[in-house]
Coordinates of C-alpha atoms and ligand atoms in Angstrom, one line a residue:
X9 CA 2.8 6.5 -176.3
X10 CA 5.9 7.8 -174.3
X11 CA 5.3 6.4 -170.7
X12 CA 7.0 6.9 -167.5
X13 CA 6.6 4.0 -165.1
X14 CA 7.9 5.0 -161.3
X15 CA 8.7 2.3 -159.3
X16 CA 9.1 0.0 -162.4
X17 CA 11.4 -2.2 -160.7
X18 CA 9.1 -3.3 -158.2
X19 CA 6.4 -6.2 -158.0
X20 CA 3.4 -4.2 -159.9
X21 CA 5.3 -1.4 -161.7
X22 CA 7.6 -4.2 -163.5
X23 CA 4.9 -6.2 -164.7
X24 CA 3.2 -3.2 -166.0
X25 CA 6.1 -1.7 -167.6
X26 CA 6.6 -5.2 -169.5
X27 CA 2.9 -4.9 -170.8
X28 CA 3.4 -1.5 -172.0
X29 CA 6.7 -2.3 -173.8
X30 CA 4.9 -5.4 -175.3
X31 CA 1.9 -3.3 -176.5
X32 CA 4.3 -0.9 -178.5
X33 CA 4.9 1.9 -175.8
X34 CA 8.4 3.7 -175.4
X35 CA 8.7 3.0 -171.7
X36 CA 11.2 4.9 -169.1
X37 CA 11.3 3.3 -165.9
X38 CA 12.3 5.6 -162.8
X39 CA 13.3 3.7 -159.7
X40 CA 15.6 4.2 -156.7
X41 CA 15.5 0.3 -156.1
X42 CA 15.3 1.0 -152.6
X43 CA 12.8 -2.0 -152.4
X44 CA 13.0 -3.1 -156.2
X45 CA 15.1 -4.9 -158.6
X46 CA 17.1 -3.7 -161.7
X47 CA 16.7 -7.1 -163.2
X48 CA 12.6 -6.7 -163.2
X49 CA 12.9 -3.9 -165.8
X50 CA 12.1 -5.2 -168.9
X51 CA 14.7 -5.0 -171.3
X52 CA 13.0 -2.9 -173.9
X53 CA 12.6 -0.2 -171.3
X54 CA 14.9 2.8 -170.5
X55 CA 16.4 2.6 -166.8
X56 CA 16.7 5.6 -164.6
X57 CA 18.2 4.8 -161.4
X58 CA 17.5 7.5 -158.7
X59 CA 14.2 8.9 -156.7
X60 CA 11.4 10.8 -157.9
X61 CA 13.0 14.2 -156.1
X62 CA 16.1 14.0 -157.8
X63 CA 15.4 12.7 -161.2
X64 CA 11.8 13.2 -162.2
X65 CA 12.1 16.5 -163.9
X66 CA 14.8 15.6 -166.0
X67 CA 13.1 12.3 -167.2
X68 CA 10.0 14.4 -167.8
X69 CA 12.0 17.2 -169.8
X70 CA 12.2 14.6 -172.4
X71 CA 8.8 14.6 -173.9
X72 CA 6.9 12.1 -172.0
X73 CA 3.4 11.8 -172.4
X74 CA 2.2 9.9 -169.2
X75 CA 3.2 8.7 -166.0
X76 CA 2.2 5.5 -164.3
X77 CA 3.0 6.2 -160.6
X78 CA 3.9 2.9 -158.7
X79 CA 6.9 4.2 -156.6
X80 CA 6.1 4.3 -152.9
X81 CA 6.9 2.6 -149.8
X82 CA 4.0 0.6 -148.9
X83 CA 4.6 -1.4 -145.3
X84 CA 1.8 -0.1 -143.0
X85 CA 3.9 -1.2 -140.0
X86 CA 6.9 0.4 -141.1
X87 CA 4.8 3.6 -141.7
X88 CA 3.6 3.5 -137.9
X89 CA 7.1 3.4 -136.6
X90 CA 8.5 5.9 -139.4
X91 CA 5.8 8.2 -140.5
X92 CA 8.0 10.9 -142.0
X93 CA 9.6 8.4 -144.0
X94 CA 6.3 7.6 -145.6
X95 CA 5.1 11.5 -145.9
X96 CA 8.5 12.5 -147.2
X97 CA 8.7 9.6 -149.6
X98 CA 5.1 9.0 -150.8
X99 CA 4.0 12.5 -150.3
X100 CA 7.2 14.6 -150.9
X101 CA 8.1 12.4 -153.7
X102 CA 4.4 12.5 -155.6
X103 CA 4.2 16.4 -155.1
X104 CA 7.9 16.6 -156.7
X105 CA 6.9 14.4 -159.6
X106 CA 3.8 16.6 -160.0
X107 CA 5.5 19.6 -159.9
X108 CA 7.7 18.3 -162.6
X109 CA 4.5 17.1 -164.7
X110 CA 3.3 20.6 -164.3
X111 CA 6.7 22.3 -165.4
X112 CA 6.8 19.7 -168.4
X113 CA 3.4 19.8 -169.5
X114 CA 3.0 16.0 -169.1
X115 CA -0.9 15.7 -169.6
X116 CA -1.7 12.6 -167.7
X117 CA -1.0 10.3 -164.6
X118 CA -2.3 6.7 -163.0
X119 CA -1.6 6.8 -159.6
X120 CA -1.2 3.5 -157.5
X121 CA -4.0 4.4 -154.3
X122 CA -4.8 1.5 -152.1
X123 CA -7.8 0.0 -149.9
X124 CA -5.6 1.4 -146.9
X125 CA -7.2 4.8 -147.4
X126 CA -10.6 3.4 -146.2
X127 CA -9.5 2.2 -142.8
X128 CA -12.0 0.4 -141.0
X129 CA -14.9 0.3 -143.6
X130 CA -18.9 0.9 -142.3
X131 CA -20.1 -1.3 -145.3
X132 CA -18.8 -3.8 -147.5
X133 CA -18.3 -4.1 -150.4
X134 CA -16.6 -0.7 -150.3
X135 CA -17.1 1.7 -152.9
X136 CA -15.4 4.9 -154.0
X137 CA -17.9 7.0 -151.9
X138 CA -16.8 5.6 -148.7
X139 CA -15.1 7.6 -145.9
X140 CA -11.3 7.8 -146.2
X141 CA -10.3 7.1 -142.6
X142 CA -6.7 5.7 -142.9
X143 CA -5.3 4.2 -139.7
X144 CA -1.6 4.3 -140.9
X145 CA 0.8 6.8 -142.4
X146 CA 1.1 5.0 -145.5
X147 CA -2.8 5.1 -146.0
X148 CA -2.5 8.9 -144.9
X149 CA -0.1 9.5 -147.6
X150 CA -1.9 8.1 -150.1
X151 CA -5.1 9.9 -149.3
X152 CA -3.0 13.1 -149.4
X153 CA -1.7 12.3 -152.9
X154 CA -5.3 11.3 -154.2
X155 CA -6.3 15.2 -152.7
X156 CA -3.2 16.6 -154.8
X157 CA -4.3 14.8 -158.0
X158 CA -7.8 16.4 -157.6
X159 CA -6.2 19.9 -156.9
X160 CA -3.7 19.4 -160.1
X161 CA -6.7 18.4 -162.1
X162 CA -8.8 21.5 -161.2
X163 CA -6.1 24.1 -161.5
X164 CA -3.9 23.1 -164.1
X165 CA -5.8 20.6 -166.2
X166 CA -4.2 17.4 -165.3
X167 CA -5.9 14.1 -166.3
X168 CA -5.7 11.9 -163.4
X169 CA -7.0 8.0 -162.2
X170 CA -6.0 6.7 -158.9
X171 CA -6.6 3.2 -158.6
X172 CA -7.3 2.0 -155.2
X173 CA -6.0 -1.7 -155.2
X174 CA -7.1 -4.1 -152.4
X175 CA -4.7 -7.2 -152.1
X176 CA -2.7 -7.8 -155.4
X177 CA -1.4 -11.4 -155.9
X178 CA 0.0 -13.8 -158.5
X179 CA 2.8 -13.4 -161.0
X180 CA 3.4 -12.8 -164.3
X181 CA 5.7 -14.2 -166.9
X182 CA 7.9 -11.3 -168.3
X183 CA 7.0 -9.9 -171.3
X184 CA 9.1 -7.3 -173.6
X185 CA 12.3 -9.6 -173.6
X186 CA 13.0 -10.5 -177.1
X187 CA 12.1 -14.4 -177.5
X188 CA 9.9 -14.5 -174.6
X189 CA 7.0 -16.7 -175.1
X190 CA 8.7 -18.6 -177.8
X191 CA 9.1 -22.2 -178.0
X192 CA 12.3 -23.2 -176.0
X193 CA 12.9 -20.0 -174.4
X194 CA 12.9 -20.0 -170.4
X195 CA 10.2 -18.2 -168.8
X196 CA 11.0 -15.8 -166.3
X197 CA 8.4 -14.7 -163.8
X198 CA 8.0 -11.4 -162.3
X199 CA 6.6 -12.1 -158.8
X200 CA 6.5 -10.8 -155.2
X201 CA 10.2 -10.2 -154.0
X202 CA 9.0 -7.8 -151.0
X203 CA 11.2 -7.8 -147.8
X204 CA 10.0 -8.2 -145.5
X205 CA 7.0 -9.9 -146.9
X206 CA 3.8 -9.0 -145.4
X207 CA 1.0 -10.6 -147.7
X208 CA -0.5 -13.8 -147.2
X209 CA -0.3 -15.7 -150.4
X210 CA 4.0 -15.5 -150.8
X211 CA 4.0 -16.2 -146.9
X212 CA 2.1 -19.5 -147.4
X213 CA 3.8 -20.3 -150.5
X214 CA 7.3 -19.8 -148.6
X215 CA 6.3 -22.2 -145.9
X216 CA 5.2 -24.6 -148.6
X217 CA 8.6 -24.1 -150.1
X218 CA 10.4 -24.5 -147.0
X219 CA 8.4 -27.5 -146.0
X220 CA 9.0 -29.2 -149.5
X221 CA 12.6 -29.0 -149.3
X222 CA 12.6 -30.5 -145.7
X223 CA 13.7 -27.6 -143.9
X224 CA 10.3 -27.1 -141.9
X225 CA 8.3 -24.0 -140.8
X226 CA 4.4 -23.3 -140.3
X227 CA 2.3 -20.6 -140.8
X228 CA 0.6 -18.5 -137.8
X229 CA -3.0 -17.1 -138.8
X230 CA -3.9 -14.0 -136.8
X231 CA -7.1 -15.0 -135.2
X232 CA -10.1 -17.4 -136.0
X233 CA -12.6 -15.6 -133.9
X234 CA -13.9 -13.1 -136.7
X235 CA -17.6 -13.0 -137.5
X236 CA -16.9 -14.4 -140.6
X237 CA -18.2 -18.0 -142.2
X238 CA -15.0 -19.9 -140.6
X239 CA -14.0 -17.0 -138.1
X240 CA -10.5 -16.1 -140.1
X241 CA -10.7 -13.0 -142.1
X242 CA -12.0 -12.2 -145.1
X243 CA -9.9 -10.2 -148.0
X244 CA -10.3 -9.4 -151.5
X245 CA -7.4 -10.4 -154.1
X246 CA -6.9 -9.3 -157.6
X247 CA -4.4 -10.9 -159.9
X248 CA -1.4 -8.8 -160.7
X249 CA -2.1 -9.4 -164.7
X250 CA -5.9 -8.1 -164.4
X251 CA -4.3 -5.1 -162.4
X252 CA -1.8 -4.6 -165.0
X253 CA -4.5 -4.5 -167.7
X254 CA -6.6 -2.1 -165.6
X255 CA -3.6 0.1 -165.6
X256 CA -3.4 0.1 -169.6
X257 CA -7.1 0.9 -169.7
X258 CA -6.9 4.0 -167.3
X259 CA -4.1 5.6 -169.4
X260 CA -6.5 5.5 -172.0
X261 CA -9.3 7.0 -170.4
X262 CA -7.6 10.0 -168.5
X263 CA -9.6 13.1 -169.4
X264 CA -8.3 16.7 -169.2
X265 CA -9.2 18.6 -165.7
X266 CA -10.6 15.3 -164.3
X267 CA -9.4 13.0 -161.4
X268 CA -11.4 9.9 -161.1
X269 CA -11.0 7.1 -158.6
X270 CA -11.4 3.6 -159.2
X271 CA -11.7 0.8 -156.4
X272 CA -9.9 -2.6 -158.1
X273 CA -11.0 -5.9 -156.5
X274 CA -12.7 -9.1 -157.4
X275 CA -15.8 -8.3 -155.3
X276 CA -15.7 -11.7 -153.6
X277 CA -13.4 -12.0 -150.6
X278 CA -11.7 -15.1 -149.5
X279 CA -11.1 -16.2 -145.8
X280 CA -7.5 -16.6 -144.4
X281 CA -8.2 -20.5 -144.5
X282 CA -9.5 -20.6 -148.0
X283 CA -6.4 -19.0 -149.2
X284 CA -4.6 -21.9 -147.2
X285 CA -6.7 -24.5 -148.8
X286 CA -6.0 -23.2 -152.2
X287 CA -2.4 -23.1 -151.5
X288 CA -2.1 -26.6 -150.2
X289 CA -4.2 -27.8 -153.3
X290 CA -1.7 -26.0 -155.7
X291 CA 1.3 -26.9 -154.0
X292 CA 0.3 -30.6 -152.9
X293 CA 2.2 -29.7 -149.8
X294 CA 0.3 -30.1 -146.3
X295 CA 1.4 -26.7 -145.0
X296 CA 1.0 -26.7 -141.3
X297 CA -0.6 -24.2 -139.8
X298 CA -1.6 -22.6 -136.3
X299 CA -4.1 -19.9 -135.0
X300 CA -2.4 -17.3 -133.3
X301 CA -4.2 -14.3 -131.7
X302 CA -5.8 -11.4 -133.5
X303 CA -3.4 -8.6 -135.2
X304 CA -4.6 -4.9 -133.9
X305 CA -6.6 -3.1 -136.3
X306 CA -7.6 -6.0 -138.8
X307 CA -10.9 -5.7 -139.8
X308 CA -13.2 -8.6 -140.3
X309 CA -13.7 -8.3 -143.8
X310 CA -12.4 -6.0 -146.4
X311 CA -14.0 -6.4 -150.1
X312 CA -14.2 -4.1 -152.8
X313 CA -16.9 -3.0 -155.1
X314 CA -15.4 -2.4 -158.7
X315 CA -18.8 -1.5 -159.9
X316 CA -17.6 1.8 -161.0
X317 CA -14.6 0.8 -163.0
X318 CA -16.7 -1.9 -164.6
X319 CA -19.4 0.5 -165.6
X320 CA -16.9 2.9 -166.9
X321 CA -14.3 1.3 -168.6
X322 CA -15.5 -2.0 -168.9
X323 CA -13.0 -3.6 -166.7
X324 CA -13.5 -6.9 -164.8
X325 CA -11.1 -9.3 -163.3
X326 CA -10.6 -12.4 -165.4
X327 CA -8.4 -14.5 -163.1
X328 CA -9.5 -16.5 -160.0
X329 CA -7.9 -17.3 -156.8
X330 CA -6.5 -20.9 -158.1
X331 CA -4.7 -18.6 -160.9
X332 CA -2.8 -16.2 -158.6
X333 CA -2.1 -19.2 -156.1
X334 CA -0.6 -21.4 -159.1
X335 CA 1.3 -18.5 -160.6
X336 CA 2.7 -17.0 -157.6
X337 CA 3.7 -20.7 -156.8
X338 CA 5.4 -21.0 -160.5
X339 CA 7.4 -17.9 -159.6
X340 CA 8.6 -19.1 -156.2
X341 CA 10.1 -22.3 -157.8
X342 CA 11.3 -20.3 -160.9
X343 CA 12.8 -17.6 -158.6
X344 CA 14.8 -20.5 -156.5
X345 CA 16.3 -21.9 -159.8
X346 CA 19.2 -20.1 -161.2
X347 CA 18.5 -17.7 -163.9
X348 CA 19.3 -19.6 -167.3
X349 CA 18.0 -16.6 -169.5
X350 CA 20.6 -15.5 -172.0
Ligands
NAD7 N1 1.1 -4.9 -153.3 C1 0.1 -4.6 -153.0 O1 -1.0 -5.5 -152.7 C2 -0.6 -3.2 -153.2 C3 -2.0 -2.9 -152.8 C4 -2.0 -1.5 -153.0 C5 -1.4 -0.6 -153.3 N2 -0.1 -1.1 -153.7 C6 0.6 0.2 -154.4 O2 1.2 -0.2 -155.7 C7 2.4 0.2 -155.6 C8 3.4 -0.7 -156.0 O3 3.6 -1.7 -154.9 P1 4.3 -3.0 -155.2 O4 4.1 -4.4 -154.2 O5 4.7 -3.3 -156.6 O6 5.5 -2.4 -154.2 P2 7.2 -2.5 -154.6 O7 7.9 -1.9 -153.2 O8 7.6 -4.0 -155.0 O9 7.6 -1.4 -155.5 C9 7.7 -0.2 -155.4 C10 9.0 0.5 -156.4 O10 9.0 1.8 -155.8 C11 10.5 2.1 -155.7 N3 10.4 3.4 -155.1 C12 10.0 3.7 -153.6 N4 10.2 5.1 -153.3 C13 10.6 5.6 -154.7 C14 11.2 7.1 -155.0 N5 11.0 7.8 -154.1 N6 11.6 7.1 -156.1 C15 12.0 6.2 -157.0 N7 11.6 4.8 -157.0 C16 10.8 4.6 -155.6 C17 11.0 1.2 -155.2 O11 12.4 1.0 -155.4 C18 10.3 -0.2 -155.9 O12 10.9 -0.8 -156.9 C19 2.9 1.0 -154.4 O13 2.4 2.4 -154.8 C20 1.6 0.6 -153.3 O14 1.6 1.3 -152.2 C21 0.2 -2.2 -153.6

């Protein structure tokens, strides 16, 4: 299939683009490199550098059959400081993409939505029928795109699936590069390179790396007086490779005129202290940590119910927290090394 991956130079999009190339799809990546990296685009893919607004129409006019839409700004704090940036880029960019798809007759789209659409949940695990009450322009922009997808499905027959991810973690060896995986070939890891990095696991591993190098550092956990088993916040984590697999399954499941929503999580949350313990075990580094004050707006527990996608598509996560931390650590170490890939 001819597939457009928007945001395919970013963390998740690059892993999915690589898996699509490896599965034999004809992949075009559209990315403005605002937070992505050209070297993350799989070699087998065509890369177009540009924004959704400027380039989607031209790229789609070339016979693309499906879109995997990752391109977005995704920092909650930044969205609170610059809401217009998020409405313009995430909603405005997505509307430009949808309009270009309508004009070109592109029939299907899989969209990266987020747990942030739910805001403070009334019940956990959170299922797809929970009310959407985003507490940030970031979450608001994703709800708005979900709404637009439902309308494009109803009015123009688009086949659309929104995947609402909880916390994505881990890394994946690059697929799609000739020779990748063969004996003696260097493994290139696709992992998180966000700046600033707001996610717990890469931040804990960053401290581990700094301590291991003798540069010091420590981690601050935000609060230990939540009503949870050890007082720290509980979050649901999903390995980026499991997420990529869900995208490929969703791509095959889009039905004309339907917009479906699926949560993606593991249904079993981990506390911040449990994540810290796992990182200490994997790295062998006694990562120093202190408890700071709570962060405003942090719910105590965010855990997904993935029952709907299990029932409809037969998807289930396969990799546990140990695998996420181990792969993220391998990527952290590899990315610190000079690239020896030919
Ligand atoms: N990482 C997570 O834990 C997580 C959780 C929930 C949802 N998501 C969603 O998943 C998607 C991918 O997240 P990520 O962590 O890989 O982020 P990322 O920042 O690594 O990737 C996003 C990519 O989109 C590109 N981009 C942004 N705006 C663009 C535009 N207007 N035109 C073209 N390219 C543009 C960026 O350059 C970047 O390469 C995002 O939509 C995000 O909201 C991520």
